[in-house]
PDB file of C-alpha atoms in Angstrom:
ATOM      1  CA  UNK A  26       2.047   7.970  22.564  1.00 65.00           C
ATOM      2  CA  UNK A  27       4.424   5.026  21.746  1.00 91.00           C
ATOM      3  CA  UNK A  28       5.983   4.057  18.410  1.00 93.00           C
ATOM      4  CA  UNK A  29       3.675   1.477  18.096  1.00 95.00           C
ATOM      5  CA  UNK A  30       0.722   3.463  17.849  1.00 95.00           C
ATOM      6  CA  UNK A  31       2.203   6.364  15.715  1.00 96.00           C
ATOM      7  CA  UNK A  32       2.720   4.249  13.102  1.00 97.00           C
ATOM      8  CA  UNK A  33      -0.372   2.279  13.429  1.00 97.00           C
ATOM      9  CA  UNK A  34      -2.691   5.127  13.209  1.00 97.00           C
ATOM     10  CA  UNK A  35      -0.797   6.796  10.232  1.00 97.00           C
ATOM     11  CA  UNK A  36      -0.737   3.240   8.895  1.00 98.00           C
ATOM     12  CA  UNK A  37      -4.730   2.991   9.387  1.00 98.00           C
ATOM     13  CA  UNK A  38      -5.353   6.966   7.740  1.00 97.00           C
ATOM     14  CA  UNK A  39      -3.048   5.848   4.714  1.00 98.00           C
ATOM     15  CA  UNK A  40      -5.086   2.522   3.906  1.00 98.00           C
ATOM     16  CA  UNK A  41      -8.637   4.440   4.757  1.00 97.00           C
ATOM     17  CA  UNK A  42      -7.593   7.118   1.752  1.00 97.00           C
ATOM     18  CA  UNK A  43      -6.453   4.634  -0.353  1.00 98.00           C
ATOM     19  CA  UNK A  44      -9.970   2.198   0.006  1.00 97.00           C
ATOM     20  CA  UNK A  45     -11.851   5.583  -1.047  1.00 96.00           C
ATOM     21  CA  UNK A  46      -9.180   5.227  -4.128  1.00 97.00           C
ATOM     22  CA  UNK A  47      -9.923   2.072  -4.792  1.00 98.00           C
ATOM     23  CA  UNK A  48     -13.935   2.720  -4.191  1.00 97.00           C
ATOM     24  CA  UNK A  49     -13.664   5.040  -7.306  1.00 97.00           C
ATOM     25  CA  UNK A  50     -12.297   2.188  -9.874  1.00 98.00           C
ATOM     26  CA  UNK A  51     -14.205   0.984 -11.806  1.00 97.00           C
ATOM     27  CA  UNK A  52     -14.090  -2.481 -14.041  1.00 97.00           C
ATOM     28  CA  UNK A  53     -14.506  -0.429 -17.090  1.00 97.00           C
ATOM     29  CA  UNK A  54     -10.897   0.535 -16.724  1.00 97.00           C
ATOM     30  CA  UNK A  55      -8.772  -1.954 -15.523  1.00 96.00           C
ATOM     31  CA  UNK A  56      -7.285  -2.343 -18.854  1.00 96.00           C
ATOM     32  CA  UNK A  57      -6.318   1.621 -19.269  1.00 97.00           C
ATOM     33  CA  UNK A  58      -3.220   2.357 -19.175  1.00 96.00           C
ATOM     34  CA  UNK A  59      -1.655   6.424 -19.445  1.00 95.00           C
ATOM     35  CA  UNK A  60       1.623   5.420 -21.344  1.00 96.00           C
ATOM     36  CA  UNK A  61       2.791   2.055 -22.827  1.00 95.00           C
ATOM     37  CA  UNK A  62       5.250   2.794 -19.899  1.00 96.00           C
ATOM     38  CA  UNK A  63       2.900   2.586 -17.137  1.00 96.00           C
ATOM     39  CA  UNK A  64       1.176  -0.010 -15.608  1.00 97.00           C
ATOM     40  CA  UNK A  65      -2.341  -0.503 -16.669  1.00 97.00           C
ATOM     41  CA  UNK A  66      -4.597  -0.221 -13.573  1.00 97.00           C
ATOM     42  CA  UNK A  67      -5.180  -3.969 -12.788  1.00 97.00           C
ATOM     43  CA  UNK A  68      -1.309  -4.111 -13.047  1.00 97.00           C
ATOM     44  CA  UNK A  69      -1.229  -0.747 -10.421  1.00 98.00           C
ATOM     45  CA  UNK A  70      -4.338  -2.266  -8.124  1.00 97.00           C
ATOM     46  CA  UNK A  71      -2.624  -5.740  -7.778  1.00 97.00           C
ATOM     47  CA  UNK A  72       0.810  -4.544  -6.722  1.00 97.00           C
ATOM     48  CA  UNK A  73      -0.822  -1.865  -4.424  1.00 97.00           C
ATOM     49  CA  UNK A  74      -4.060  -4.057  -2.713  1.00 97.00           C
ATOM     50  CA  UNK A  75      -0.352  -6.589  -2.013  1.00 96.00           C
ATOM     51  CA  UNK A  76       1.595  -3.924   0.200  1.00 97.00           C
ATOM     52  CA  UNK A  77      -0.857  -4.293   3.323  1.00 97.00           C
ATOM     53  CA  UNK A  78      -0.195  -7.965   2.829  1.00 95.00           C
ATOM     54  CA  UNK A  79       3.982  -7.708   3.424  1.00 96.00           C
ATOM     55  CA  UNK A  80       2.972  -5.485   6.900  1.00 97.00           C
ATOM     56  CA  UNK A  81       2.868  -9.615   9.241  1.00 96.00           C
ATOM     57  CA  UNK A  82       5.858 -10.469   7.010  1.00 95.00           C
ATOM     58  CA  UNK A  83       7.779  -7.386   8.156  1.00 97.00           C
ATOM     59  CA  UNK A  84       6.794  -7.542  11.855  1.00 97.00           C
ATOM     60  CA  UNK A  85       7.133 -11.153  12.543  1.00 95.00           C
ATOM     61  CA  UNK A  86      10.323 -11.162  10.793  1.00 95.00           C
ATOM     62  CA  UNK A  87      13.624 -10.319   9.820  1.00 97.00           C
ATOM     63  CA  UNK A  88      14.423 -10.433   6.092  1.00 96.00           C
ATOM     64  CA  UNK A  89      12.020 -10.739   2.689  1.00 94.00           C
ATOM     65  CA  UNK A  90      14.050 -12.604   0.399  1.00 95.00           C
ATOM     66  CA  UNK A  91      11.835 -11.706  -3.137  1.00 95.00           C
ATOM     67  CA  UNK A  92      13.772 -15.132  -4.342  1.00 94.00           C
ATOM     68  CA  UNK A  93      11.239 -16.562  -2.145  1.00 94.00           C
ATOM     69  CA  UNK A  94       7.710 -14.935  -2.206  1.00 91.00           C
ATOM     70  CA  UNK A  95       5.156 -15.775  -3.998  1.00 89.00           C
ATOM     71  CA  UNK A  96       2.353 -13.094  -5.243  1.00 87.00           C
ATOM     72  CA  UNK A  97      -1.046 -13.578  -4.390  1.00 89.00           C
ATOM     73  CA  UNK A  98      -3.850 -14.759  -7.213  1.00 89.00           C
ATOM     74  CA  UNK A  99      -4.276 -11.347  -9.542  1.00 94.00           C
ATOM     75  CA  UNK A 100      -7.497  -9.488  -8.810  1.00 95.00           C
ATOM     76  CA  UNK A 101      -9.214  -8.980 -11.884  1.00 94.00           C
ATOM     77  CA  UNK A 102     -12.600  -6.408 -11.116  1.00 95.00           C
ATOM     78  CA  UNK A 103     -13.334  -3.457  -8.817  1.00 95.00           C
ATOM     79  CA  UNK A 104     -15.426  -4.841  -5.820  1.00 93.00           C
ATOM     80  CA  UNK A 105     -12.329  -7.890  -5.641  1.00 96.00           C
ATOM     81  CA  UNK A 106     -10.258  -5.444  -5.266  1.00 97.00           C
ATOM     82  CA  UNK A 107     -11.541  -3.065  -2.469  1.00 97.00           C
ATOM     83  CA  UNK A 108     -13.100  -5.986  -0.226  1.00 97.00           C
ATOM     84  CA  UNK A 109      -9.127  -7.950  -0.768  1.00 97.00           C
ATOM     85  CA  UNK A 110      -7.306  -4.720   0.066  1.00 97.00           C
ATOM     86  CA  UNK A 111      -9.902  -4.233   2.700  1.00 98.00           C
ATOM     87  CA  UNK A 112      -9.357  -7.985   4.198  1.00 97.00           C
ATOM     88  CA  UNK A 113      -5.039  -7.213   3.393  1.00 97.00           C
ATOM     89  CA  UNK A 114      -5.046  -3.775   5.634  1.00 98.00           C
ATOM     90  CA  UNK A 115      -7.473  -5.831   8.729  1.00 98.00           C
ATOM     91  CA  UNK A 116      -4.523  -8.676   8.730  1.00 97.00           C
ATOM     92  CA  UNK A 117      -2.219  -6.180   9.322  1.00 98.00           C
ATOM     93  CA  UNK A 118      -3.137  -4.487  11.669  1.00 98.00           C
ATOM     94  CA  UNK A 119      -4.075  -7.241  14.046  1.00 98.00           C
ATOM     95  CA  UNK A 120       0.204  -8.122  13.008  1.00 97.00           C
ATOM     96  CA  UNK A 121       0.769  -4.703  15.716  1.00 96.00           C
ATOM     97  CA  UNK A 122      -1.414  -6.012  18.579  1.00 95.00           C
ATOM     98  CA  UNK A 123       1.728  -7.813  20.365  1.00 91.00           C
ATOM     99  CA  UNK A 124       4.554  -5.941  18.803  1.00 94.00           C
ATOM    100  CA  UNK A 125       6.803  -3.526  21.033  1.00 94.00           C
ATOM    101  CA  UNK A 126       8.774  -0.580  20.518  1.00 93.00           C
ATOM    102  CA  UNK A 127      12.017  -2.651  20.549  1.00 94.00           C
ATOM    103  CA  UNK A 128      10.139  -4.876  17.984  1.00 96.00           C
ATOM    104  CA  UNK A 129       9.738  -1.883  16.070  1.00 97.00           C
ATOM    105  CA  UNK A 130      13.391  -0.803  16.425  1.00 96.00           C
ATOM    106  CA  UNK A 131      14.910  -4.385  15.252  1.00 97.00           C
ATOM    107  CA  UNK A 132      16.331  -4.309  12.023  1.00 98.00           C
ATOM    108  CA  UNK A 133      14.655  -5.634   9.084  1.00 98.00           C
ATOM    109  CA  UNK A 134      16.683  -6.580   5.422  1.00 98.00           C
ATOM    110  CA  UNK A 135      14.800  -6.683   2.045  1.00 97.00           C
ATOM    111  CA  UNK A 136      17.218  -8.749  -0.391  1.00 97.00           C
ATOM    112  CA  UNK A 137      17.115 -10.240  -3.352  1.00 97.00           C
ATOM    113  CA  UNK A 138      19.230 -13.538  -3.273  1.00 97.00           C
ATOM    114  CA  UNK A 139      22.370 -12.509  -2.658  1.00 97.00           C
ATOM    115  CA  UNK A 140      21.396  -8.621  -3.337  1.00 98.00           C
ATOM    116  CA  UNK A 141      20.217  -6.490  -0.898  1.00 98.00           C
ATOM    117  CA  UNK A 142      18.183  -3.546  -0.946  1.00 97.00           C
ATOM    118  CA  UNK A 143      17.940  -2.285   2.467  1.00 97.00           C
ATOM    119  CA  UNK A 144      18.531  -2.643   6.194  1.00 98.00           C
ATOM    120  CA  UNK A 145      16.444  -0.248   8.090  1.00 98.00           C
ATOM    121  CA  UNK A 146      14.421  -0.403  11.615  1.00 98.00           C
ATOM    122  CA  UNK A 147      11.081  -2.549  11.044  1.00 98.00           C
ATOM    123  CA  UNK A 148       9.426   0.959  11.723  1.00 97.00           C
ATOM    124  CA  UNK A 149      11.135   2.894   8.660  1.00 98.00           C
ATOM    125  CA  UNK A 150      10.575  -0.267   6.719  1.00 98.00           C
ATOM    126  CA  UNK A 151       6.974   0.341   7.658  1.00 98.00           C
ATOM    127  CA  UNK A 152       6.918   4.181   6.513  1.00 97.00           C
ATOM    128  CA  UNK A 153       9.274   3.526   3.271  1.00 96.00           C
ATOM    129  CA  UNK A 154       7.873   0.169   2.342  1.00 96.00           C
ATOM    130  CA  UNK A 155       4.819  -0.016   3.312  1.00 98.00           C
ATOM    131  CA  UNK A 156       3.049   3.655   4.037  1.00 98.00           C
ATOM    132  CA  UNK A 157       5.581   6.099   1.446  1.00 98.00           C
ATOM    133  CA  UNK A 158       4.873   3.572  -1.280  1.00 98.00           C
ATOM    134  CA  UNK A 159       1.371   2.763  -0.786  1.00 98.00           C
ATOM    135  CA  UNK A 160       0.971   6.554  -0.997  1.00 98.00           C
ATOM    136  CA  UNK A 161       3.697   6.730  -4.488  1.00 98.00           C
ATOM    137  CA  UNK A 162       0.959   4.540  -6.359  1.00 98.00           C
ATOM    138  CA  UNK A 163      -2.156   5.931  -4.473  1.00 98.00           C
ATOM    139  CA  UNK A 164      -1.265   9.200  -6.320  1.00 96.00           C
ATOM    140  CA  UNK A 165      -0.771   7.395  -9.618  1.00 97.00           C
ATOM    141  CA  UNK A 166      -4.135   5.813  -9.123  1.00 98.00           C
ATOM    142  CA  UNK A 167      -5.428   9.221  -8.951  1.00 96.00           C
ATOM    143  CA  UNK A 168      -4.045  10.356 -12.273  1.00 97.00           C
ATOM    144  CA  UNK A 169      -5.834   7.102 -13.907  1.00 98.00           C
ATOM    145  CA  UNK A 170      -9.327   7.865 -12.104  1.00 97.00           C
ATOM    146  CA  UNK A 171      -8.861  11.345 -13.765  1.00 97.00           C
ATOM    147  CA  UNK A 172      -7.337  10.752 -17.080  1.00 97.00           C
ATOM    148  CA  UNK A 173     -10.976   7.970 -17.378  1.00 97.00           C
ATOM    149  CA  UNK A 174     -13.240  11.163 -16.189  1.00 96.00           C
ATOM    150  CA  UNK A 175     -13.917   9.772 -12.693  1.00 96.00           C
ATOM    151  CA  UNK A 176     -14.388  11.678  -9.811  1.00 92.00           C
ATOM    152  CA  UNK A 177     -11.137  11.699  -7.696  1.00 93.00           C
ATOM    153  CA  UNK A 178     -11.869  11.426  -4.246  1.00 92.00           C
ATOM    154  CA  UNK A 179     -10.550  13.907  -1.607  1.00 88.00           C
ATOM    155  CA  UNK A 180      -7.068  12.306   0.157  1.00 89.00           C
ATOM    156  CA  UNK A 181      -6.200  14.649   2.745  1.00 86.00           C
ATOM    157  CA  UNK A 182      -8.860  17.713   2.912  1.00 83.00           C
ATOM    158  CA  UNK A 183     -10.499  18.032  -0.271  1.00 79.00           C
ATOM    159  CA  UNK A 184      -9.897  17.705  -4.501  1.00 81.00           C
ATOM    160  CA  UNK A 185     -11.147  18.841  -7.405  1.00 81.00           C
ATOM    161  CA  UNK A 186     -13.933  16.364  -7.111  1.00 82.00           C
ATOM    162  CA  UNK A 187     -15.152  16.837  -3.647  1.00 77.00           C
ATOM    163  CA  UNK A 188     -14.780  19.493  -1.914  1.00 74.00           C
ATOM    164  CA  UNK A 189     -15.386  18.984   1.683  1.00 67.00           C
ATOM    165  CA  UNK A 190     -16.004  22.869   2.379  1.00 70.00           C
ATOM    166  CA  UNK A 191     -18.496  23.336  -0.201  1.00 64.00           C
TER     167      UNK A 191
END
């Protein structure tokens, strides 16, 4: 198996988990919010359904200067927000079909003006950036579904929810 296709299928499990997250929400709660620290979940869902989208951005290029991007119109109800994270993870992964291992070994900066955050391999940038964090907030979407009483679907073999082995 080549890089390539390592990260591409842990990239594809990630986003499936997180569309069975984002099946659960419902537009009843995109206003809740845990702690006047936290996002509420329309802030959480908007930043996460992005992440998919910075995937072409990261492959085709060599830098993200924040200076520079512009965020995407805010989703504002539950079936917006699975079918646009849905249409975000399908644009990214046609981004792998002609990328190469040595694409995936080129460096790749994330910088702020004249500030920069990183310089790692487009593939770490892929597991930090991209799969880590989507994963960070996936779990704090989670804690939302279960602090609103809804059933928290199973992410990697089962939850309190669903039990797969019932």
């Amino acid at each position: 198996m080549i890089l390539k296709d390592i990260i591409l299928q842990e990239f594809k499990d990630e986003m499936e988990t997180t569309i069975r997250i984002f099946e659960a929400v419902t537009d009843d709660i995109f206003d809740f919010t845990p702690h006047k620290k936290s996002k509420t979940v329309a802030a959480l869902a908007n930043h996460m359904t992005e992440i998919p989208s910075w995937v072409s951005g990261i492959l085709s290029g060599a830098e993200l200067d924040w200076m520079h991007y512009t965020p995407p119109v805010k989703i504002t109800n539950a079936s917006d927000l699975v079918a646009t994270y849905k249409s975000n993870v399908e644009i990214a992964i046609k981004a792998f079909d002609n990328i190469s291992n040595d694409d995936l070994n080129a460096q790749w900066t994330m910088k702020k003006g004249d500030f920069t955050f990183f310089t790692l391999p487009k593939y770490a940038v892929l597991r930090k950036l991209i799969i880590n964090h989507t994963i960070h907030h996936r779990a704090q979407m989670g804690l939302y579904l279960r602090l609103n009483s809804i059933n928290v679907p199973a992410s990697y073999v089962s939850s309190a929810d669903e039990n797969l082995f019932a």
